[in-house]
mmCIF file of C-alpha atoms in Angstrom:
data_model
loop_
_atom_site.group_PDB
_atom_site.id
_atom_site.type_symbol
_atom_site.label_atom_id
_atom_site.label_comp_id
_atom_site.label_asym_id
_atom_site.label_seq_id
_atom_site.Cartn_x
_atom_site.Cartn_y
_atom_site.Cartn_z
ATOM 1 C CA UNK A 1359 -43.477 -73.130 -50.596
ATOM 2 C CA UNK A 1360 -45.284 -69.397 -50.389
ATOM 3 C CA UNK A 1361 -46.260 -70.732 -46.601
ATOM 4 C CA UNK A 1362 -42.504 -70.128 -45.726
ATOM 5 C CA UNK A 1363 -42.887 -66.596 -46.246
ATOM 6 C CA UNK A 1364 -45.588 -66.085 -44.169
ATOM 7 C CA UNK A 1365 -43.532 -68.246 -41.388
ATOM 8 C CA UNK A 1366 -41.099 -65.330 -41.726
ATOM 9 C CA UNK A 1367 -42.720 -62.803 -41.815
ATOM 10 C CA UNK A 1368 -44.289 -64.208 -38.087
ATOM 11 C CA UNK A 1369 -41.174 -65.195 -36.872
ATOM 12 C CA UNK A 1370 -39.220 -61.459 -37.436
ATOM 13 C CA UNK A 1371 -41.016 -59.489 -39.314
ATOM 14 C CA UNK A 1372 -44.096 -58.976 -36.924
ATOM 15 C CA UNK A 1373 -42.239 -59.637 -34.003
ATOM 16 C CA UNK A 1374 -40.077 -56.477 -35.240
ATOM 17 C CA UNK A 1375 -43.200 -54.231 -35.679
ATOM 18 C CA UNK A 1376 -45.430 -54.944 -32.326
ATOM 19 C CA UNK A 1377 -41.139 -54.454 -30.910
ATOM 20 C CA UNK A 1378 -40.973 -51.069 -32.572
ATOM 21 C CA UNK A 1379 -44.977 -50.074 -31.159
ATOM 22 C CA UNK A 1380 -44.177 -50.707 -27.687
ATOM 23 C CA UNK A 1381 -40.576 -49.933 -27.018
ATOM 24 C CA UNK A 1382 -39.948 -46.612 -29.316
ATOM 25 C CA UNK A 1383 -44.068 -45.169 -28.902
ATOM 26 C CA UNK A 1384 -44.217 -45.722 -25.715
ATOM 27 C CA UNK A 1385 -45.858 -42.880 -24.744
ATOM 28 C CA UNK A 1386 -48.555 -43.704 -27.021
ATOM 29 C CA UNK A 1387 -51.718 -44.781 -25.263
ATOM 30 C CA UNK A 1388 -51.883 -48.997 -26.523
ATOM 31 C CA UNK A 1389 -54.976 -48.173 -28.932
ATOM 32 C CA UNK A 1390 -52.406 -45.928 -30.759
ATOM 33 C CA UNK A 1391 -49.319 -48.218 -30.467
ATOM 34 C CA UNK A 1392 -52.059 -51.249 -31.527
ATOM 35 C CA UNK A 1393 -53.395 -48.690 -34.608
ATOM 36 C CA UNK A 1394 -50.030 -48.235 -36.245
ATOM 37 C CA UNK A 1395 -48.765 -51.978 -35.754
ATOM 38 C CA UNK A 1396 -51.212 -52.412 -38.006
ATOM 39 C CA UNK A 1397 -51.236 -50.294 -40.187
ATOM 40 C CA UNK A 1398 -47.535 -50.662 -40.871
ATOM 41 C CA UNK A 1399 -48.273 -54.395 -41.489
ATOM 42 C CA UNK A 1400 -51.283 -54.049 -43.672
ATOM 43 C CA UNK A 1401 -48.774 -51.735 -46.323
ATOM 44 C CA UNK A 1402 -50.299 -53.521 -50.005
ATOM 45 C CA UNK A 1403 -46.581 -53.105 -51.015
ATOM 46 C CA UNK A 1404 -45.107 -55.820 -48.898
ATOM 47 C CA UNK A 1405 -47.834 -57.935 -48.879
ATOM 48 C CA UNK A 1406 -48.535 -58.288 -52.695
ATOM 49 C CA UNK A 1407 -44.571 -58.641 -53.314
ATOM 50 C CA UNK A 1408 -43.505 -60.837 -50.748
ATOM 51 C CA UNK A 1409 -46.674 -62.970 -50.476
ATOM 52 C CA UNK A 1410 -48.098 -62.126 -54.632
ATOM 53 C CA UNK A 1411 -44.794 -61.681 -56.500
ATOM 54 C CA UNK A 1412 -42.955 -64.437 -53.629
ATOM 55 C CA UNK A 1413 -40.447 -62.821 -52.280
ATOM 56 C CA UNK A 1414 -38.832 -62.952 -48.268
ATOM 57 C CA UNK A 1415 -38.038 -59.526 -48.561
ATOM 58 C CA UNK A 1416 -40.296 -59.614 -44.947
ATOM 59 C CA UNK A 1417 -36.943 -61.154 -43.219
ATOM 60 C CA UNK A 1418 -34.351 -58.406 -44.466
ATOM 61 C CA UNK A 1419 -36.538 -56.118 -43.679
ATOM 62 C CA UNK A 1420 -37.130 -56.811 -40.403
ATOM 63 C CA UNK A 1421 -34.146 -57.196 -39.348
ATOM 64 C CA UNK A 1422 -33.651 -54.221 -40.740
ATOM 65 C CA UNK A 1423 -36.542 -53.091 -38.353
ATOM 66 C CA UNK A 1424 -34.999 -54.719 -35.247
ATOM 67 C CA UNK A 1425 -31.754 -53.027 -35.844
ATOM 68 C CA UNK A 1426 -33.572 -49.310 -36.104
ATOM 69 C CA UNK A 1427 -35.509 -49.756 -32.525
ATOM 70 C CA UNK A 1428 -32.144 -51.407 -31.195
ATOM 71 C CA UNK A 1429 -29.956 -47.863 -32.163
ATOM 72 C CA UNK A 1430 -32.673 -46.114 -30.964
ATOM 73 C CA UNK A 1431 -33.060 -47.741 -27.763
ATOM 74 C CA UNK A 1432 -28.749 -47.247 -27.243
ATOM 75 C CA UNK A 1433 -28.367 -50.731 -27.781
ATOM 76 C CA UNK A 1434 -25.815 -49.266 -30.821
ATOM 77 C CA UNK A 1435 -24.046 -52.511 -30.345
ATOM 78 C CA UNK A 1436 -26.798 -55.268 -30.516
ATOM 79 C CA UNK A 1437 -27.867 -52.761 -33.362
ATOM 80 C CA UNK A 1438 -24.650 -53.056 -35.793
ATOM 81 C CA UNK A 1439 -24.736 -56.923 -35.186
ATOM 82 C CA UNK A 1440 -29.079 -56.796 -36.156
ATOM 83 C CA UNK A 1441 -28.009 -54.699 -39.508
ATOM 84 C CA UNK A 1442 -25.336 -56.378 -40.691
ATOM 85 C CA UNK A 1443 -27.483 -59.507 -40.833
ATOM 86 C CA UNK A 1444 -29.995 -58.056 -42.601
ATOM 87 C CA UNK A 1445 -27.605 -55.779 -45.690
ATOM 88 C CA UNK A 1446 -25.527 -59.832 -44.756
ATOM 89 C CA UNK A 1447 -29.057 -61.537 -46.184
ATOM 90 C CA UNK A 1448 -30.494 -59.008 -48.888
ATOM 91 C CA UNK A 1449 -27.335 -56.375 -50.190
ATOM 92 C CA UNK A 1450 -30.402 -53.868 -50.964
ATOM 93 C CA UNK A 1451 -30.205 -52.765 -46.992
ATOM 94 C CA UNK A 1452 -27.081 -50.733 -48.343
ATOM 95 C CA UNK A 1453 -30.321 -48.240 -48.812
ATOM 96 C CA UNK A 1454 -29.982 -48.140 -45.377
ATOM 97 C CA UNK A 1455 -26.259 -47.462 -44.432
ATOM 98 C CA UNK A 1456 -25.906 -43.876 -44.579
ATOM 99 C CA UNK A 1457 -28.775 -43.113 -41.723
ATOM 100 C CA UNK A 1458 -27.008 -45.851 -39.794
ATOM 101 C CA UNK A 1459 -23.709 -44.987 -39.735
ATOM 102 C CA UNK A 1460 -24.676 -40.779 -39.957
ATOM 103 C CA UNK A 1461 -26.645 -41.987 -36.156
ATOM 104 C CA UNK A 1462 -24.404 -43.664 -34.781
ATOM 105 C CA UNK A 1463 -21.542 -41.302 -35.636
ATOM 106 C CA UNK A 1464 -23.663 -38.869 -34.239
ATOM 107 C CA UNK A 1465 -24.649 -40.630 -31.181
ATOM 108 C CA UNK A 1466 -20.911 -41.414 -30.663
ATOM 109 C CA UNK A 1467 -19.350 -38.086 -31.316
ATOM 110 C CA UNK A 1468 -21.633 -36.206 -28.269
ATOM 111 C CA UNK A 1469 -20.842 -39.577 -25.726
ATOM 112 C CA UNK A 1470 -17.629 -39.077 -22.797
ATOM 113 C CA UNK A 1471 -15.586 -42.004 -24.358
ATOM 114 C CA UNK A 1472 -16.494 -41.109 -29.044
ATOM 115 C CA UNK A 1473 -13.412 -43.032 -29.923
ATOM 116 C CA UNK A 1474 -14.270 -46.238 -27.561
ATOM 117 C CA UNK A 1475 -16.768 -46.491 -29.214
ATOM 118 C CA UNK A 1476 -16.367 -45.031 -32.816
ATOM 119 C CA UNK A 1477 -13.779 -48.258 -32.114
ATOM 120 C CA UNK A 1478 -16.148 -50.875 -30.905
ATOM 121 C CA UNK A 1479 -18.709 -50.043 -33.317
ATOM 122 C CA UNK A 1480 -15.677 -51.219 -35.561
ATOM 123 C CA UNK A 1481 -14.798 -53.978 -34.976
ATOM 124 C CA UNK A 1482 -18.738 -55.004 -34.007
ATOM 125 C CA UNK A 1483 -18.944 -54.617 -37.992
ATOM 126 C CA UNK A 1484 -16.231 -56.052 -39.244
ATOM 127 C CA UNK A 1485 -16.705 -59.327 -37.165
ATOM 128 C CA UNK A 1486 -20.120 -59.848 -37.851
ATOM 129 C CA UNK A 1487 -19.184 -59.441 -41.638
ATOM 130 C CA UNK A 1488 -16.427 -62.466 -40.836
ATOM 131 C CA UNK A 1489 -18.794 -64.928 -39.818
ATOM 132 C CA UNK A 1490 -21.389 -63.979 -42.275
ATOM 133 C CA UNK A 1491 -18.301 -64.275 -45.156
ATOM 134 C CA UNK A 1492 -16.469 -66.710 -43.405
ATOM 135 C CA UNK A 1493 -17.461 -69.874 -46.198
ATOM 136 C CA UNK A 1494 -16.939 -67.658 -48.629
ATOM 137 C CA UNK A 1495 -13.776 -66.796 -47.780
ATOM 138 C CA UNK A 1496 -12.215 -70.155 -49.426
ATOM 139 C CA UNK A 1497 -10.263 -68.544 -52.527
ATOM 140 C CA UNK A 1498 -10.598 -64.894 -53.807
ATOM 141 C CA UNK A 1499 -12.072 -66.081 -56.876
ATOM 142 C CA UNK A 1500 -14.854 -67.541 -54.519
ATOM 143 C CA UNK A 1501 -15.251 -63.867 -53.086
ATOM 144 C CA UNK A 1502 -15.064 -61.947 -56.694
ATOM 145 C CA UNK A 1503 -18.125 -64.482 -57.780
ATOM 146 C CA UNK A 1504 -20.110 -63.491 -54.583
ATOM 147 C CA UNK A 1505 -19.381 -60.052 -55.057
ATOM 148 C CA UNK A 1506 -20.100 -60.380 -58.678
ATOM 149 C CA UNK A 1507 -23.678 -61.845 -57.692
ATOM 150 C CA UNK A 1508 -24.400 -58.842 -55.536
ATOM 151 C CA UNK A 1509 -24.127 -56.438 -57.539
ATOM 152 C CA UNK A 1510 -25.158 -57.177 -60.775
ATOM 153 C CA UNK A 1511 -23.107 -54.146 -62.843
ATOM 154 C CA UNK A 1512 -23.887 -56.021 -66.356
ATOM 155 C CA UNK A 1513 -27.108 -56.073 -66.002
ATOM 156 C CA UNK A 1514 -27.852 -52.504 -67.492
ATOM 157 C CA UNK A 1515 -29.045 -48.821 -64.935
ATOM 158 C CA UNK A 1516 -32.651 -50.000 -64.738
ATOM 159 C CA UNK A 1517 -34.741 -52.735 -64.274
ATOM 160 C CA UNK A 1518 -37.080 -52.500 -66.715
ATOM 161 C CA UNK A 1519 -39.297 -49.263 -66.591
ATOM 162 C CA UNK A 1520 -38.626 -48.260 -62.964
ATOM 163 C CA UNK A 1521 -39.999 -45.199 -61.607
ATOM 164 C CA UNK A 1522 -36.607 -43.762 -61.023
ATOM 165 C CA UNK A 1523 -34.857 -40.895 -62.414
ATOM 166 C CA UNK A 1524 -32.703 -42.832 -64.891
ATOM 167 C CA UNK A 1525 -36.148 -44.314 -66.005
ATOM 168 C CA UNK A 1526 -37.705 -41.683 -66.351
ATOM 169 C CA UNK A 1527 -34.641 -39.701 -67.930
ATOM 170 C CA UNK A 1528 -34.320 -42.269 -70.815
ATOM 171 C CA UNK A 1529 -37.699 -41.123 -72.282
ATOM 172 C CA UNK A 1530 -35.806 -38.411 -73.922
ATOM 173 C CA UNK A 1531 -32.814 -38.996 -73.621
ATOM 174 C CA UNK A 1532 -31.679 -42.522 -74.001
ATOM 175 C CA UNK A 1533 -28.889 -42.725 -71.332
ATOM 176 C CA UNK A 1534 -27.502 -46.316 -71.760
ATOM 177 C CA UNK A 1535 -27.032 -45.818 -76.310
ATOM 178 C CA UNK A 1536 -25.067 -42.725 -75.393
ATOM 179 C CA UNK A 1537 -22.641 -43.535 -72.125
ATOM 180 C CA UNK A 1538 -20.336 -46.329 -71.611
ATOM 181 C CA UNK A 1539 -21.312 -48.780 -68.748
ATOM 182 C CA UNK A 1540 -18.920 -47.521 -66.956
ATOM 183 C CA UNK A 1541 -19.473 -43.692 -66.975
ATOM 184 C CA UNK A 1542 -22.963 -44.748 -66.431
ATOM 185 C CA UNK A 1543 -21.676 -45.863 -62.922
ATOM 186 C CA UNK A 1544 -19.600 -42.749 -61.957
ATOM 187 C CA UNK A 1545 -22.341 -40.650 -62.475
ATOM 188 C CA UNK A 1546 -25.295 -42.842 -60.412
ATOM 189 C CA UNK A 1547 -22.563 -43.045 -57.998
ATOM 190 C CA UNK A 1548 -22.242 -39.113 -57.701
ATOM 191 C CA UNK A 1549 -25.558 -38.336 -58.338
ATOM 192 C CA UNK A 1550 -26.498 -41.008 -55.433
ATOM 193 C CA UNK A 1551 -24.288 -39.131 -53.242
ATOM 194 C CA UNK A 1552 -25.329 -35.434 -54.017
ATOM 195 C CA UNK A 1553 -29.212 -37.092 -53.261
ATOM 196 C CA UNK A 1554 -27.897 -38.437 -49.799
ATOM 197 C CA UNK A 1555 -25.188 -37.019 -48.424
ATOM 198 C CA UNK A 1556 -27.377 -33.379 -46.950
ATOM 199 C CA UNK A 1557 -29.449 -36.194 -44.913
ATOM 200 C CA UNK A 1558 -26.475 -37.570 -43.359
ATOM 201 C CA UNK A 1559 -24.739 -34.697 -42.823
ATOM 202 C CA UNK A 1560 -27.982 -33.351 -40.984
ATOM 203 C CA UNK A 1561 -28.338 -36.490 -38.744
ATOM 204 C CA UNK A 1562 -24.754 -36.662 -37.668
ATOM 205 C CA UNK A 1563 -24.582 -33.083 -36.995
ATOM 206 C CA UNK A 1564 -28.087 -33.663 -35.036
ATOM 207 C CA UNK A 1565 -29.264 -36.750 -34.418
ATOM 208 C CA UNK A 1566 -32.652 -37.304 -32.990
ATOM 209 C CA UNK A 1567 -35.004 -40.076 -33.033
ATOM 210 C CA UNK A 1568 -37.330 -38.410 -35.279
ATOM 211 C CA UNK A 1569 -34.474 -37.426 -37.839
ATOM 212 C CA UNK A 1570 -33.172 -41.062 -37.691
ATOM 213 C CA UNK A 1571 -36.298 -41.922 -39.599
ATOM 214 C CA UNK A 1572 -36.611 -39.344 -41.188
ATOM 215 C CA UNK A 1573 -32.641 -40.259 -42.866
ATOM 216 C CA UNK A 1574 -33.626 -43.245 -43.290
ATOM 217 C CA UNK A 1575 -36.607 -42.809 -45.792
ATOM 218 C CA UNK A 1576 -34.483 -39.854 -47.179
ATOM 219 C CA UNK A 1577 -31.088 -42.262 -47.472
ATOM 220 C CA UNK A 1578 -33.186 -44.965 -49.195
ATOM 221 C CA UNK A 1579 -35.561 -42.511 -51.750
ATOM 222 C CA UNK A 1580 -31.719 -41.285 -52.717
ATOM 223 C CA UNK A 1581 -30.898 -44.331 -53.553
ATOM 224 C CA UNK A 1582 -34.116 -45.463 -55.345
ATOM 225 C CA UNK A 1583 -34.166 -42.354 -57.536
ATOM 226 C CA UNK A 1584 -30.444 -42.073 -58.390
ATOM 227 C CA UNK A 1585 -28.534 -45.659 -57.856
ATOM 228 C CA UNK A 1586 -28.046 -48.008 -60.579
ATOM 229 C CA UNK A 1587 -29.177 -51.355 -61.038
ATOM 230 C CA UNK A 1588 -32.663 -50.953 -59.163
ATOM 231 C CA UNK A 1589 -35.545 -52.869 -59.483
ATOM 232 C CA UNK A 1590 -39.337 -51.712 -58.706
ATOM 233 C CA UNK A 1591 -39.597 -53.652 -55.430
ATOM 234 C CA UNK A 1592 -36.396 -51.267 -54.273
ATOM 235 C CA UNK A 1593 -39.419 -48.776 -53.320
ATOM 236 C CA UNK A 1594 -40.197 -51.393 -50.060
ATOM 237 C CA UNK A 1595 -36.678 -50.219 -48.922
ATOM 238 C CA UNK A 1596 -38.183 -46.809 -48.951
ATOM 239 C CA UNK A 1597 -41.975 -47.535 -47.779
ATOM 240 C CA UNK A 1598 -41.062 -49.588 -44.330
ATOM 241 C CA UNK A 1599 -39.335 -46.713 -42.759
ATOM 242 C CA UNK A 1600 -42.456 -44.383 -44.898
ATOM 243 C CA UNK A 1601 -43.846 -46.677 -42.777
ATOM 244 C CA UNK A 1602 -42.701 -45.688 -39.021
ATOM 245 C CA UNK A 1603 -43.639 -42.210 -39.511
ATOM 246 C CA UNK A 1604 -47.360 -43.159 -39.345
ATOM 247 C CA UNK A 1605 -46.485 -41.878 -35.656
ATOM 248 C CA UNK A 1606 -44.965 -38.382 -36.104
ATOM 249 C CA UNK A 1607 -46.489 -38.026 -39.873
ATOM 250 C CA UNK A 1608 -49.257 -40.257 -40.568
ATOM 251 C CA UNK A 1609 -51.382 -38.802 -43.610
ATOM 252 C CA UNK A 1610 -47.873 -38.062 -45.816
ATOM 253 C CA UNK A 1611 -46.475 -41.311 -44.483
ATOM 254 C CA UNK A 1612 -50.040 -43.246 -46.442
ATOM 255 C CA UNK A 1613 -50.021 -41.065 -48.722
ATOM 256 C CA UNK A 1614 -46.214 -42.317 -49.981
ATOM 257 C CA UNK A 1615 -46.924 -46.234 -49.119
ATOM 258 C CA UNK A 1616 -50.392 -46.097 -51.510
ATOM 259 C CA UNK A 1617 -48.001 -44.035 -54.234
ATOM 260 C CA UNK A 1618 -45.214 -47.209 -53.253
ATOM 261 C CA UNK A 1619 -47.969 -49.525 -54.264
ATOM 262 C CA UNK A 1620 -49.070 -47.790 -57.505
ATOM 263 C CA UNK A 1621 -46.526 -47.603 -58.959
ATOM 264 C CA UNK A 1622 -45.419 -51.373 -59.027
ATOM 265 C CA UNK A 1623 -48.521 -51.923 -60.757
ATOM 266 C CA UNK A 1624 -47.228 -52.487 -63.891
ATOM 267 C CA UNK A 1625 -45.311 -55.130 -62.575
ATOM 268 C CA UNK A 1626 -48.288 -56.427 -60.580
ATOM 269 C CA UNK A 1627 -50.603 -56.603 -63.309
ATOM 270 C CA UNK A 1628 -47.712 -59.017 -65.398
ATOM 271 C CA UNK A 1629 -48.174 -61.582 -62.691
ATOM 272 C CA UNK A 1630 -51.466 -61.360 -62.837
ATOM 273 C CA UNK A 1631 -52.160 -59.636 -59.275
ATOM 274 C CA UNK A 1632 -54.103 -57.157 -60.499
ATOM 275 C CA UNK A 1633 -57.002 -58.140 -58.544
ATOM 276 C CA UNK A 1634 -55.141 -58.987 -55.277
ATOM 277 C CA UNK A 1635 -53.628 -54.832 -56.080
ATOM 278 C CA UNK A 1636 -57.257 -53.972 -56.196
ATOM 279 C CA UNK A 1637 -58.654 -55.493 -53.159
ATOM 280 C CA UNK A 1638 -55.390 -54.976 -50.628
ATOM 281 C CA UNK A 1639 -55.233 -50.928 -51.500
ATOM 282 C CA UNK A 1640 -59.385 -50.810 -51.020
ATOM 283 C CA UNK A 1641 -59.231 -52.792 -47.881
ATOM 284 C CA UNK A 1642 -55.760 -50.685 -46.396
ATOM 285 C CA UNK A 1643 -57.271 -47.059 -47.782
ATOM 286 C CA UNK A 1644 -60.693 -48.408 -45.352
ATOM 287 C CA UNK A 1645 -58.496 -49.609 -42.715
ATOM 288 C CA UNK A 1646 -56.930 -46.853 -42.652
ATOM 289 C CA UNK A 1647 -59.580 -44.353 -43.175
ATOM 290 C CA UNK A 1648 -60.844 -45.516 -39.874
ATOM 291 C CA UNK A 1649 -57.782 -45.583 -38.024
ATOM 292 C CA UNK A 1650 -56.456 -41.775 -38.521
ATOM 293 C CA UNK A 1651 -59.725 -40.974 -37.578
ATOM 294 C CA UNK A 1652 -60.501 -42.600 -34.567
ATOM 295 C CA UNK A 1653 -57.223 -43.483 -33.095
ATOM 296 C CA UNK A 1654 -54.911 -40.969 -34.391
ATOM 297 C CA UNK A 1655 -57.502 -38.790 -34.761
ATOM 298 C CA UNK A 1656 -55.010 -37.196 -38.218
ATOM 299 C CA UNK A 1657 -57.959 -36.261 -40.094
ATOM 300 C CA UNK A 1658 -59.162 -33.750 -38.072
ATOM 301 C CA UNK A 1659 -56.025 -31.831 -39.358
ATOM 302 C CA UNK A 1660 -56.266 -32.280 -43.351
ATOM 303 C CA UNK A 1661 -56.023 -28.847 -44.249
ATOM 304 C CA UNK A 1662 -58.093 -27.487 -47.360
ATOM 305 C CA UNK A 1663 -53.725 -28.200 -48.916
ATOM 306 C CA UNK A 1664 -54.248 -31.178 -48.170
ATOM 307 C CA UNK A 1665 -57.447 -32.039 -49.709
ATOM 308 C CA UNK A 1666 -56.178 -30.380 -52.633
ATOM 309 C CA UNK A 1667 -53.619 -32.935 -52.546
ATOM 310 C CA UNK A 1668 -55.227 -36.188 -51.921
ATOM 311 C CA UNK A 1669 -57.520 -35.430 -54.441
ATOM 312 C CA UNK A 1670 -54.784 -35.157 -57.199
ATOM 313 C CA UNK A 1671 -52.554 -37.510 -56.283
ATOM 314 C CA UNK A 1672 -56.555 -39.783 -56.577
ATOM 315 C CA UNK A 1673 -57.568 -38.763 -59.683
ATOM 316 C CA UNK A 1674 -54.250 -38.266 -60.997
ATOM 317 C CA UNK A 1675 -53.749 -42.204 -60.259
ATOM 318 C CA UNK A 1676 -56.510 -43.500 -61.135
ATOM 319 C CA UNK A 1677 -56.543 -41.877 -64.494
ATOM 320 C CA UNK A 1678 -53.133 -43.564 -65.057
ATOM 321 C CA UNK A 1679 -55.279 -47.304 -64.070
ATOM 322 C CA UNK A 1680 -57.878 -46.640 -66.820
ATOM 323 C CA UNK A 1681 -55.615 -46.112 -69.333
ATOM 324 C CA UNK A 1682 -53.897 -48.845 -68.928
ATOM 325 C CA UNK A 1683 -56.730 -50.399 -69.758
ATOM 326 C CA UNK A 1684 -58.741 -48.228 -71.867
ATOM 327 C CA UNK A 1685 -56.195 -46.422 -74.168
ATOM 328 C CA UNK A 1686 -54.177 -48.302 -76.226
ATOM 329 C CA UNK A 1687 -51.303 -47.061 -77.429
ATOM 330 C CA UNK A 1688 -49.605 -46.094 -80.753
ATOM 331 C CA UNK A 1689 -47.377 -49.028 -82.444
ATOM 332 C CA UNK A 1690 -44.546 -46.532 -82.746
ATOM 333 C CA UNK A 1691 -45.191 -45.925 -78.494
ATOM 334 C CA UNK A 1692 -45.847 -49.872 -77.500
ATOM 335 C CA UNK A 1693 -44.461 -48.959 -73.648
ATOM 336 C CA UNK A 1694 -46.601 -46.089 -73.561
ATOM 337 C CA UNK A 1695 -48.704 -46.883 -70.296
ATOM 338 C CA UNK A 1696 -45.466 -48.760 -68.267
ATOM 339 C CA UNK A 1697 -43.505 -45.267 -69.373
ATOM 340 C CA UNK A 1698 -46.564 -42.943 -68.386
ATOM 341 C CA UNK A 1699 -46.302 -45.222 -64.633
ATOM 342 C CA UNK A 1700 -43.266 -44.558 -64.392
ATOM 343 C CA UNK A 1701 -42.553 -41.041 -64.818
ATOM 344 C CA UNK A 1702 -45.847 -39.854 -63.407
ATOM 345 C CA UNK A 1703 -44.479 -41.881 -59.950
ATOM 346 C CA UNK A 1704 -40.526 -40.821 -60.359
ATOM 347 C CA UNK A 1705 -41.933 -37.183 -60.580
ATOM 348 C CA UNK A 1706 -44.035 -38.070 -56.834
ATOM 349 C CA UNK A 1707 -41.342 -39.630 -55.275
ATOM 350 C CA UNK A 1708 -39.469 -36.971 -56.428
ATOM 351 C CA UNK A 1709 -40.753 -34.186 -54.805
ATOM 352 C CA UNK A 1710 -41.730 -36.724 -51.675
ATOM 353 C CA UNK A 1711 -38.212 -37.135 -51.716
ATOM 354 C CA UNK A 1712 -37.885 -32.800 -51.023
ATOM 355 C CA UNK A 1713 -40.632 -33.322 -48.356
ATOM 356 C CA UNK A 1714 -38.654 -35.649 -46.305
ATOM 357 C CA UNK A 1715 -35.427 -34.012 -46.369
ATOM 358 C CA UNK A 1716 -36.986 -30.409 -45.748
ATOM 359 C CA UNK A 1717 -39.029 -31.646 -42.912
ATOM 360 C CA UNK A 1718 -35.407 -33.827 -41.591
ATOM 361 C CA UNK A 1719 -34.110 -30.052 -41.580
ATOM 362 C CA UNK A 1720 -36.893 -28.707 -39.720
ATOM 363 C CA UNK A 1721 -35.699 -30.447 -37.069
ATOM 364 C CA UNK A 1722 -34.429 -29.702 -33.874
ATOM 365 C CA UNK A 1723 -31.872 -31.943 -32.237
ATOM 366 C CA UNK A 1724 -32.643 -33.399 -28.769
ATOM 367 C CA UNK A 1725 -31.312 -35.640 -26.348
ATOM 368 C CA UNK A 1726 -30.581 -38.922 -27.828
ATOM 369 C CA UNK A 1727 -30.534 -41.089 -24.688
ATOM 370 C CA UNK A 1728 -34.365 -40.707 -24.663
ATOM 371 C CA UNK A 1729 -36.526 -43.734 -27.062
ATOM 372 C CA UNK A 1730 -39.699 -42.070 -26.633
ATOM 373 C CA UNK A 1731 -40.966 -40.851 -30.123
ATOM 374 C CA UNK A 1732 -43.277 -37.565 -29.225
ATOM 375 C CA UNK A 1733 -46.785 -38.015 -31.862
ATOM 376 C CA UNK A 1734 -47.382 -34.496 -33.356
#
């Protein structure tokens, strides 16, 4: 059965990555395209979760990536179909929906026939959803059962010790003990909306290629930090668009991929994947350092502040890993090590959310008809 994950990689995710590099990074040299493709494919979090923890995230992420390529090439109808397929395969692709909606809306409003274009996209989405849901439309109860499984409200505000805001806040304020579940759902929905709104508005008003990639990161990271019922593995939905920024913001993209993997260490350790985790991290760092230095020359632009940030990240997470193995929590705080990982990772994700939103707002709108992404 595990071999089927590799088959899914080969059939969907690998082609999507290479298509992104060939179509969207067309201005890059072949060596740079290959370097970026290898770094995207070697991101340790996805490898460890799909092939170690055993899931099929590569299918929904691959379909989402194909949709990203399509809309960046102005194949908007095809992109809408592919994104609907990704969303219906795994509902967590909803993390990307605000970015897709804002980008397509912004492009449509700038077109010669905005009403017709928006109508065509709407019909495409409705038709694709109708076909996907056709087997379940036999009765109201059948639809309700599917929706209940897609949105498991009863499972609580967050899963285990996930590195999002609600878990971090719950260290001091026991939210689930103070507030009723229905109120927590509303609070998380409002906070999520507020977190993704600036990025979505910016993209709708000034649609651009790079802005779309940043908006995908900002939207998915907003959902991860503030939405209801988040699992540790959901950070993979942020890691995918972050990895696509290897072309334009390589150092921060690498930092984020390493951080996202480190945030899942408690889950991976529970699965007996501590050694594969260490091997994947070390191998990724070696490959990335070579690629960044030789193919992209990114390391040459690492400032003193950047070096200090890198050193701080290394020291901080090295300390967390050492504490995991050598610090014995007191009896009244049995989950102290888990919470340390969650809180520190959450704080880091919040800083990245501020940074990525700032980067998106710094961009100037460019014509959306061009599909090539420029290297900076």
